[in-house]
PDB file of C-alpha atoms in Angstrom:
ATOM      1  CA  MET W   1       3.206 -26.053  -0.861  1.00 95.00           C
ATOM      2  CA  ILE W   2      -0.157 -26.887  -2.041  1.00 97.00           C
ATOM      3  CA  ILE W   3      -2.470 -23.798  -0.785  1.00 97.00           C
ATOM      4  CA  ALA W   4      -5.694 -25.700  -2.579  1.00 97.00           C
ATOM      5  CA  ASP W   5      -6.420 -28.584  -4.491  1.00 97.00           C
ATOM      6  CA  ARG W   6      -9.863 -29.611  -6.471  1.00 96.00           C
ATOM      7  CA  PHE W   7     -11.954 -27.040  -4.805  1.00 97.00           C
ATOM      8  CA  GLU W   8     -10.500 -27.956  -1.143  1.00 97.00           C
ATOM      9  CA  SER W   9      -7.746 -26.408   1.251  1.00 97.00           C
ATOM     10  CA  LYS W  10      -6.180 -27.565   4.352  1.00 97.00           C
ATOM     11  CA  TYR W  11      -5.238 -23.876   5.102  1.00 98.00           C
ATOM     12  CA  GLN W  12      -7.055 -21.371   7.401  1.00 97.00           C
ATOM     13  CA  ILE W  13      -6.246 -17.621   7.468  1.00 98.00           C
ATOM     14  CA  ILE W  14      -4.694 -16.094  10.635  1.00 98.00           C
ATOM     15  CA  TYR W  15      -4.771 -12.455  11.429  1.00 98.00           C
ATOM     16  CA  PRO W  16      -4.060 -10.292  14.623  1.00 97.00           C
ATOM     17  CA  GLY W  17      -6.233 -11.140  17.811  1.00 96.00           C
ATOM     18  CA  GLU W  18      -6.726  -7.019  17.864  1.00 96.00           C
ATOM     19  CA  PRO W  19      -6.598  -6.360  14.146  1.00 96.00           C
ATOM     20  CA  THR W  20      -6.613  -3.066  12.270  1.00 95.00           C
ATOM     21  CA  LYS W  21      -9.240  -2.445   9.478  1.00 96.00           C
ATOM     22  CA  THR W  22      -6.178  -3.058   7.090  1.00 96.00           C
ATOM     23  CA  ASP W  23      -5.561  -6.627   8.700  1.00 97.00           C
ATOM     24  CA  ILE W  24      -9.312  -7.614   8.044  1.00 97.00           C
ATOM     25  CA  THR W  25      -9.271  -6.164   4.763  1.00 97.00           C
ATOM     26  CA  ALA W  26      -6.144  -8.016   3.924  1.00 98.00           C
ATOM     27  CA  ALA W  27      -7.557 -11.554   5.038  1.00 98.00           C
ATOM     28  CA  ARG W  28     -10.866 -10.843   2.899  1.00 97.00           C
ATOM     29  CA  GLU W  29      -8.994 -10.136  -0.037  1.00 98.00           C
ATOM     30  CA  LEU W  30      -6.729 -13.142   0.167  1.00 98.00           C
ATOM     31  CA  LYS W  31      -9.480 -15.324   0.685  1.00 98.00           C
ATOM     32  CA  LYS W  32     -11.604 -13.741  -2.210  1.00 98.00           C
ATOM     33  CA  TYR W  33      -8.891 -14.185  -4.679  1.00 98.00           C
ATOM     34  CA  ILE W  34      -7.840 -17.762  -3.524  1.00 98.00           C
ATOM     35  CA  PHE W  35     -11.465 -18.759  -4.067  1.00 98.00           C
ATOM     36  CA  LYS W  36     -11.650 -16.889  -7.542  1.00 98.00           C
ATOM     37  CA  ILE W  37      -8.427 -18.821  -8.629  1.00 98.00           C
ATOM     38  CA  SER W  38      -9.269 -22.398  -6.993  1.00 98.00           C
ATOM     39  CA  GLY W  39     -12.833 -22.532  -6.023  1.00 97.00           C
ATOM     40  CA  ALA W  40     -11.675 -23.368  -2.445  1.00 98.00           C
ATOM     41  CA  VAL W  41     -12.995 -21.685   0.565  1.00 97.00           C
ATOM     42  CA  ILE W  42     -10.534 -20.677   3.302  1.00 97.00           C
ATOM     43  CA  ALA W  43     -11.892 -20.063   6.767  1.00 96.00           C
ATOM     44  CA  GLU W  44     -10.354 -16.873   8.429  1.00 96.00           C
ATOM     45  CA  PHE W  45      -9.523 -16.389  12.317  1.00 97.00           C
ATOM     46  CA  ARG W  46      -7.800 -14.196  14.649  1.00 97.00           C
ATOM     47  CA  ASP W  47      -4.766 -15.670  16.405  1.00 97.00           C
ATOM     48  CA  THR W  48      -6.697 -16.620  19.506  1.00 96.00           C
ATOM     49  CA  ARG W  49      -7.567 -19.692  17.581  1.00 94.00           C
ATOM     50  CA  GLU W  50      -5.687 -22.921  18.339  1.00 94.00           C
ATOM     51  CA  GLU W  51      -2.495 -23.169  16.284  1.00 95.00           C
ATOM     52  CA  LYS W  52      -2.505 -25.725  13.397  1.00 93.00           C
ATOM     53  CA  ASP W  53      -0.091 -26.861  10.872  1.00 94.00           C
ATOM     54  CA  PHE W  54      -1.616 -25.391   7.675  1.00 97.00           C
ATOM     55  CA  GLU W  55      -1.926 -21.691   8.153  1.00 98.00           C
ATOM     56  CA  ILE W  56      -1.515 -18.347   6.077  1.00 98.00           C
ATOM     57  CA  VAL W  57      -0.386 -15.777   8.614  1.00 98.00           C
ATOM     58  CA  LEU W  58      -1.091 -12.318   8.066  1.00 98.00           C
ATOM     59  CA  GLY W  59       0.660  -9.166  10.041  1.00 97.00           C
ATOM     60  CA  TYR W  60       1.964  -9.346  13.475  1.00 97.00           C
ATOM     61  CA  THR W  61       0.330 -12.053  15.313  1.00 97.00           C
ATOM     62  CA  SER W  62       0.998 -14.225  18.010  1.00 96.00           C
ATOM     63  CA  ARG W  63       2.225 -17.075  15.293  1.00 95.00           C
ATOM     64  CA  GLY W  64       5.556 -14.783  14.956  1.00 93.00           C
ATOM     65  CA  GLY W  65       7.516 -15.288  12.048  1.00 94.00           C
ATOM     66  CA  TYR W  66       9.296 -12.158  12.223  1.00 95.00           C
ATOM     67  CA  THR W  67      11.725 -10.187  14.605  1.00 95.00           C
ATOM     68  CA  GLU W  68      11.350  -7.048  16.495  1.00 96.00           C
ATOM     69  CA  GLU W  69      14.169  -5.615  13.948  1.00 96.00           C
ATOM     70  CA  GLU W  70      12.265  -6.621  10.890  1.00 97.00           C
ATOM     71  CA  LYS W  71       8.893  -5.056  12.108  1.00 96.00           C
ATOM     72  CA  ALA W  72      10.980  -1.770  13.099  1.00 96.00           C
ATOM     73  CA  GLU W  73      12.667  -1.925   9.415  1.00 97.00           C
ATOM     74  CA  LEU W  74       9.281  -2.581   7.454  1.00 97.00           C
ATOM     75  CA  GLY W  75       7.423   0.600   8.900  1.00 94.00           C
ATOM     76  CA  ASP W  76       4.179   1.245   7.872  1.00 93.00           C
ATOM     77  CA  GLU W  77       4.531   0.139   4.127  1.00 95.00           C
ATOM     78  CA  GLY W  78       7.332  -2.714   3.836  1.00 97.00           C
ATOM     79  CA  PHE W  79       6.556  -6.490   3.943  1.00 98.00           C
ATOM     80  CA  ILE W  80       7.845  -9.557   4.055  1.00 98.00           C
ATOM     81  CA  ILE W  81       6.646 -12.865   2.526  1.00 98.00           C
ATOM     82  CA  ARG W  82       8.246 -16.134   3.485  1.00 98.00           C
ATOM     83  CA  THR W  83       7.586 -19.789   4.040  1.00 97.00           C
ATOM     84  CA  ASP W  84       8.249 -22.051   7.057  1.00 96.00           C
ATOM     85  CA  LYS W  85       7.390 -25.689   6.755  1.00 93.00           C
ATOM     86  CA  ASP W  86       3.670 -25.804   5.825  1.00 95.00           C
ATOM     87  CA  LYS W  87       3.089 -22.155   7.005  1.00 97.00           C
ATOM     88  CA  LEU W  88       2.963 -19.142   4.882  1.00 98.00           C
ATOM     89  CA  TYR W  89       3.672 -15.515   6.514  1.00 98.00           C
ATOM     90  CA  ILE W  90       2.939 -12.098   5.016  1.00 98.00           C
ATOM     91  CA  ILE W  91       4.230  -9.927   7.353  1.00 98.00           C
ATOM     92  CA  GLY W  92       3.605  -6.078   7.356  1.00 96.00           C
ATOM     93  CA  GLY W  93       1.778  -3.671   9.128  1.00 90.00           C
ATOM     94  CA  LYS W  94      -0.868  -0.821   8.158  1.00 90.00           C
ATOM     95  CA  ARG W  95      -0.600  -0.325   4.365  1.00 93.00           C
ATOM     96  CA  GLY W  96       2.206  -3.100   4.013  1.00 96.00           C
ATOM     97  CA  VAL W  97       0.141  -6.248   5.192  1.00 97.00           C
ATOM     98  CA  LEU W  98      -2.286  -5.496   2.311  1.00 97.00           C
ATOM     99  CA  TYR W  99       0.542  -4.930  -0.377  1.00 98.00           C
ATOM    100  CA  GLY W 100       2.070  -8.170   0.796  1.00 98.00           C
ATOM    101  CA  VAL W 101      -1.205 -10.076   0.022  1.00 98.00           C
ATOM    102  CA  TYR W 102      -1.416  -8.349  -3.379  1.00 98.00           C
ATOM    103  CA  THR W 103       2.248  -8.998  -4.268  1.00 98.00           C
ATOM    104  CA  PHE W 104       1.810 -12.621  -3.052  1.00 98.00           C
ATOM    105  CA  LEU W 105      -1.278 -12.803  -5.443  1.00 98.00           C
ATOM    106  CA  GLU W 106       0.936 -11.221  -8.411  1.00 98.00           C
ATOM    107  CA  GLU W 107       3.904 -13.185  -7.983  1.00 98.00           C
ATOM    108  CA  TYR W 108       2.997 -16.462  -6.612  1.00 98.00           C
ATOM    109  CA  CYS W 109      -0.630 -17.033  -8.111  1.00 98.00           C
ATOM    110  CA  ASP W 110      -0.100 -15.210 -11.436  1.00 97.00           C
ATOM    111  CA  VAL W 111      -3.029 -12.453 -10.578  1.00 98.00           C
ATOM    112  CA  ARG W 112      -2.671  -9.208 -12.400  1.00 97.00           C
ATOM    113  CA  PHE W 113      -4.015  -6.045 -11.474  1.00 96.00           C
ATOM    114  CA  TYR W 114      -4.189  -3.407 -14.574  1.00 94.00           C
ATOM    115  CA  THR W 115      -6.986  -0.776 -14.103  1.00 91.00           C
ATOM    116  CA  ARG W 116     -10.011  -0.100 -11.863  1.00 88.00           C
ATOM    117  CA  ASP W 117     -12.293  -2.269 -13.824  1.00 90.00           C
ATOM    118  CA  PHE W 118      -9.552  -4.933 -15.504  1.00 94.00           C
ATOM    119  CA  GLU W 119      -7.661  -7.444 -13.662  1.00 96.00           C
ATOM    120  CA  ARG W 120      -6.587 -11.222 -14.751  1.00 97.00           C
ATOM    121  CA  VAL W 121      -7.443 -14.103 -12.384  1.00 98.00           C
ATOM    122  CA  PRO W 122      -6.134 -17.555 -13.546  1.00 97.00           C
ATOM    123  CA  GLU W 123      -8.433 -20.448 -12.782  1.00 97.00           C
ATOM    124  CA  LYS W 124      -6.041 -23.505 -11.447  1.00 96.00           C
ATOM    125  CA  LEU W 125      -7.394 -26.790 -10.244  1.00 96.00           C
ATOM    126  CA  THR W 126      -4.115 -26.863  -7.878  1.00 97.00           C
ATOM    127  CA  LEU W 127      -2.786 -23.689  -6.404  1.00 98.00           C
ATOM    128  CA  GLU W 128       0.826 -24.784  -5.448  1.00 97.00           C
ATOM    129  CA  ILE W 129       3.617 -22.221  -4.247  1.00 97.00           C
ATOM    130  CA  PRO W 130       7.082 -22.606  -4.213  1.00 96.00           C
ATOM    131  CA  GLU W 131       9.113 -22.455  -0.933  1.00 96.00           C
ATOM    132  CA  ILE W 132      10.116 -18.551  -0.356  1.00 97.00           C
ATOM    133  CA  LYS W 133      12.957 -18.039   1.784  1.00 96.00           C
ATOM    134  CA  GLU W 134      12.255 -14.407   1.870  1.00 95.00           C
ATOM    135  CA  ASN W 135      10.613 -11.707  -0.421  1.00 98.00           C
ATOM    136  CA  LYS W 136      11.040  -8.343   1.436  1.00 98.00           C
ATOM    137  CA  GLN W 137      10.154  -5.520  -0.248  1.00 97.00           C
ATOM    138  CA  LEU W 138      10.447  -1.548   1.016  1.00 97.00           C
ATOM    139  CA  PRO W 139       9.042   1.429  -0.753  1.00 94.00           C
ATOM    140  CA  GLY W 140      11.641   3.420  -2.663  1.00 91.00           C
ATOM    141  CA  PHE W 141       9.544   6.548  -2.261  1.00 87.00           C
ATOM    142  CA  SER W 142       7.196   7.506   0.671  1.00 84.00           C
ATOM    143  CA  TYR W 143       4.562   8.897  -1.604  1.00 82.00           C
ATOM    144  CA  ARG W 144       3.265   7.483  -4.787  1.00 85.00           C
ATOM    145  CA  ASN W 145       0.747   8.573  -6.880  1.00 81.00           C
ATOM    146  CA  SER W 146      -0.347   7.877 -10.602  1.00 79.00           C
ATOM    147  CA  CYS W 147      -2.091  10.614 -12.414  1.00 76.00           C
ATOM    148  CA  TRP W 148      -4.271   8.455 -14.841  1.00 80.00           C
ATOM    149  CA  TYR W 149      -7.787   7.886 -15.206  1.00 80.00           C
ATOM    150  CA  SER W 150      -8.027   4.078 -15.214  1.00 81.00           C
ATOM    151  CA  GLN W 151      -5.919   3.741 -11.867  1.00 80.00           C
ATOM    152  CA  ASN W 152      -8.214   6.539  -9.708  1.00 82.00           C
ATOM    153  CA  THR W 153      -9.784   4.662  -7.210  1.00 87.00           C
ATOM    154  CA  ALA W 154      -8.328   3.932  -3.798  1.00 87.00           C
ATOM    155  CA  GLU W 155      -8.826   0.522  -4.439  1.00 91.00           C
ATOM    156  CA  ILE W 156      -6.773  -0.061  -7.555  1.00 91.00           C
ATOM    157  CA  SER W 157      -4.313   2.310  -6.438  1.00 90.00           C
ATOM    158  CA  VAL W 158      -3.504   0.130  -3.219  1.00 93.00           C
ATOM    159  CA  LYS W 159      -3.218  -2.983  -5.500  1.00 95.00           C
ATOM    160  CA  ARG W 160      -0.518  -1.147  -7.511  1.00 92.00           C
ATOM    161  CA  LYS W 161       1.078  -0.081  -4.164  1.00 92.00           C
ATOM    162  CA  MET W 162       0.368   3.503  -4.549  1.00 88.00           C
ATOM    163  CA  ASN W 163      -0.585   5.517  -1.426  1.00 86.00           C
ATOM    164  CA  GLY W 164      -1.959   8.877  -2.483  1.00 75.00           C
ATOM    165  CA  GLY W 165      -3.134  11.530  -5.135  1.00 63.00           C
ATOM    166  CA  HIS W 166      -5.471  11.211  -8.033  1.00 61.00           C
ATOM    167  CA  CYS W 167      -8.435   9.415  -6.955  1.00 60.00           C
ATOM    168  CA  LYS W 168     -12.271   9.740  -7.352  1.00 60.00           C
ATOM    169  CA  GLU W 169     -12.876   9.933  -3.591  1.00 55.00           C
ATOM    170  CA  GLY W 170     -10.575  13.249  -3.554  1.00 58.00           C
ATOM    171  CA  GLY W 171      -7.458  11.503  -2.677  1.00 63.00           C
ATOM    172  CA  GLU W 172      -8.092  10.068   0.443  1.00 76.00           C
ATOM    173  CA  PHE W 173      -7.858   6.433   1.468  1.00 85.00           C
ATOM    174  CA  PRO W 174     -10.206   4.702   3.772  1.00 88.00           C
ATOM    175  CA  GLU W 175      -8.757   3.004   6.890  1.00 90.00           C
ATOM    176  CA  GLU W 176      -9.792  -0.210   5.613  1.00 93.00           C
ATOM    177  CA  LEU W 177      -6.992   0.444   2.759  1.00 91.00           C
ATOM    178  CA  GLY W 178      -4.383   1.719   5.190  1.00 89.00           C
ATOM    179  CA  GLY W 179      -5.302   5.363   5.380  1.00 85.00           C
ATOM    180  CA  SER W 180      -3.770   8.188   3.360  1.00 77.00           C
ATOM    181  CA  GLU W 181      -0.298   9.424   3.698  1.00 75.00           C
ATOM    182  CA  GLU W 182      -0.085  12.793   5.597  1.00 68.00           C
ATOM    183  CA  TYR W 183       1.501  15.852   3.647  1.00 67.00           C
ATOM    184  CA  TYR W 184       1.069  19.394   3.632  1.00 66.00           C
ATOM    185  CA  GLY W 185      -0.703  20.837   0.807  1.00 62.00           C
ATOM    186  CA  GLY W 186      -2.711  19.250  -1.964  1.00 57.00           C
ATOM    187  CA  PHE W 187      -2.368  17.766  -5.399  1.00 54.00           C
ATOM    188  CA  CYS W 188      -0.996  20.191  -7.911  1.00 58.00           C
ATOM    189  CA  HIS W 189       1.691  20.564 -10.795  1.00 54.00           C
ATOM    190  CA  THR W 190       3.710  23.696  -9.957  1.00 58.00           C
ATOM    191  CA  ILE W 191       6.100  25.051  -7.622  1.00 73.00           C
ATOM    192  CA  ALA W 192       5.707  28.780  -8.854  1.00 74.00           C
ATOM    193  CA  PHE W 193       4.225  29.888  -5.543  1.00 74.00           C
ATOM    194  CA  LEU W 194       7.053  28.510  -3.646  1.00 79.00           C
ATOM    195  CA  ALA W 195       9.117  30.367  -5.744  1.00 81.00           C
ATOM    196  CA  GLU W 196       6.837  33.496  -5.170  1.00 80.00           C
ATOM    197  CA  THR W 197       6.485  33.810  -9.063  1.00 76.00           C
ATOM    198  CA  GLY W 198       2.507  34.150  -8.732  1.00 69.00           C
ATOM    199  CA  ASP W 199       2.019  32.681 -11.814  1.00 69.00           C
ATOM    200  CA  ILE W 200       0.809  29.062 -11.901  1.00 65.00           C
ATOM    201  CA  TRP W 201       1.737  28.742 -15.555  1.00 68.00           C
ATOM    202  CA  HIS W 202       5.161  30.115 -15.155  1.00 71.00           C
ATOM    203  CA  GLN W 203       7.357  27.109 -14.231  1.00 72.00           C
ATOM    204  CA  PRO W 204      10.319  28.508 -12.435  1.00 79.00           C
ATOM    205  CA  CYS W 205      13.906  27.068 -12.877  1.00 82.00           C
ATOM    206  CA  LEU W 206      15.997  25.944  -9.847  1.00 78.00           C
ATOM    207  CA  THR W 207      19.126  26.588 -11.751  1.00 87.00           C
ATOM    208  CA  ASP W 208      18.159  30.649 -10.979  1.00 89.00           C
ATOM    209  CA  GLU W 209      20.138  30.956  -7.624  1.00 92.00           C
ATOM    210  CA  ASN W 210      17.157  33.417  -6.140  1.00 91.00           C
ATOM    211  CA  ILE W 211      14.525  31.023  -7.063  1.00 88.00           C
ATOM    212  CA  TYR W 212      16.170  28.383  -5.396  1.00 89.00           C
ATOM    213  CA  ASN W 213      16.818  30.100  -2.059  1.00 92.00           C
ATOM    214  CA  THR W 214      13.389  31.486  -2.229  1.00 89.00           C
ATOM    215  CA  VAL W 215      12.032  27.863  -2.575  1.00 86.00           C
ATOM    216  CA  ILE W 216      14.122  26.561   0.264  1.00 88.00           C
ATOM    217  CA  LYS W 217      13.189  29.405   2.661  1.00 90.00           C
ATOM    218  CA  ASN W 218       9.590  28.791   2.014  1.00 85.00           C
ATOM    219  CA  ILE W 219       9.787  24.874   2.421  1.00 84.00           C
ATOM    220  CA  ARG W 220      11.789  25.368   5.786  1.00 88.00           C
ATOM    221  CA  LYS W 221       9.031  27.879   6.853  1.00 86.00           C
ATOM    222  CA  ILE W 222       6.291  25.173   6.134  1.00 83.00           C
ATOM    223  CA  LEU W 223       8.233  22.465   7.858  1.00 83.00           C
ATOM    224  CA  LYS W 224       8.733  24.481  10.904  1.00 86.00           C
ATOM    225  CA  ASP W 225       5.049  25.510  11.306  1.00 85.00           C
ATOM    226  CA  TYR W 226       3.998  21.837  10.218  1.00 81.00           C
ATOM    227  CA  PRO W 227       6.339  19.669  11.835  1.00 80.00           C
ATOM    228  CA  GLN W 228       3.983  16.601  11.330  1.00 75.00           C
ATOM    229  CA  ALA W 229       4.059  16.788   7.558  1.00 74.00           C
ATOM    230  CA  LYS W 230       6.562  14.553   6.144  1.00 73.00           C
ATOM    231  CA  ILE W 231       5.531  15.686   2.452  1.00 77.00           C
ATOM    232  CA  VAL W 232       5.004  19.430   1.040  1.00 75.00           C
ATOM    233  CA  SER W 233       2.719  19.881  -1.763  1.00 70.00           C
ATOM    234  CA  ILE W 234       1.688  23.028  -3.387  1.00 61.00           C
ATOM    235  CA  LYS W 235      -1.940  23.628  -2.904  1.00 54.00           C
ATOM    236  CA  LYS W 236      -3.060  26.503  -0.810  1.00 48.00           C
ATOM    237  CA  ILE W 237       0.309  27.113  -0.175  1.00 49.00           C
ATOM    238  CA  MET W 238       0.422  30.907  -0.107  1.00 48.00           C
ATOM    239  CA  ALA W 239      -1.224  31.263   3.173  1.00 48.00           C
ATOM    240  CA  ALA W 240       1.598  29.000   4.775  1.00 50.00           C
ATOM    241  CA  ILE W 241       4.326  31.296   3.477  1.00 50.00           C
ATOM    242  CA  GLY W 242       2.683  34.569   4.686  1.00 52.00           C
ATOM    243  CA  SER W 243       1.064  35.920   1.392  1.00 49.00           C
ATOM    244  CA  GLU W 244      -2.357  37.029   1.298  1.00 44.00           C
ATOM    245  CA  ALA W 245      -2.904  35.430  -2.105  1.00 41.00           C
ATOM    246  CA  GLU W 246      -4.071  31.966  -2.111  1.00 41.00           C
ATOM    247  CA  THR W 247      -4.908  29.694  -4.835  1.00 38.00           C
ATOM    248  CA  ASP W 248      -6.712  26.365  -5.451  1.00 36.00           C
ATOM    249  CA  ILE W 249      -5.001  24.596  -8.530  1.00 31.00           C
TER     250      ILE W 249
END
């Protein structure tokens, strides 16, 4: 498939008729990087526009390209990249569609996202991609974070498929970048308070049966009190487990 050739493209980007903020970001990011690579300006439209042969379809649109079973499997963060004749589909919801766009740029357009202020974007007179039967990716971990200053903005974090943590913005991801993963607590480095040792520099060992059982007891209490939490972190955790002491590490 030739996406662009000699500063021109037959393609248009299609995204949902009622898009999320992330859908819009995905469309604009793809358009921006294709222009940087090839010099071609690709128009973007909602799926209410008349269907054409040459389309790059983002997310869950009226164009299809996915099954309901695949949609359920992908969840918020999984994605599928596939081609069908002259159409390219990047399927995913919430964060997934954006991860799919950045993965397409990396794996098929040779773009590299290294740090918050360093990336490599090749210049190509012809931007051609192979047939893609299916490139499906699902996250191995529900929460992903890099504690490294060169990666501490939400923008580079999303490009690297991280969904939380060590950002200059305080760890929050705006809705335009898929929003933040919900969890109880905040960012820190110790389980000392769950183990009720009271010393943040004293790292308890879970091979100690008493420590292990204390941690399990307190985790169960937090999950019962905060059923919406998928992840439990350990900032200001003492109040949740019934202690008057509270920390802000």
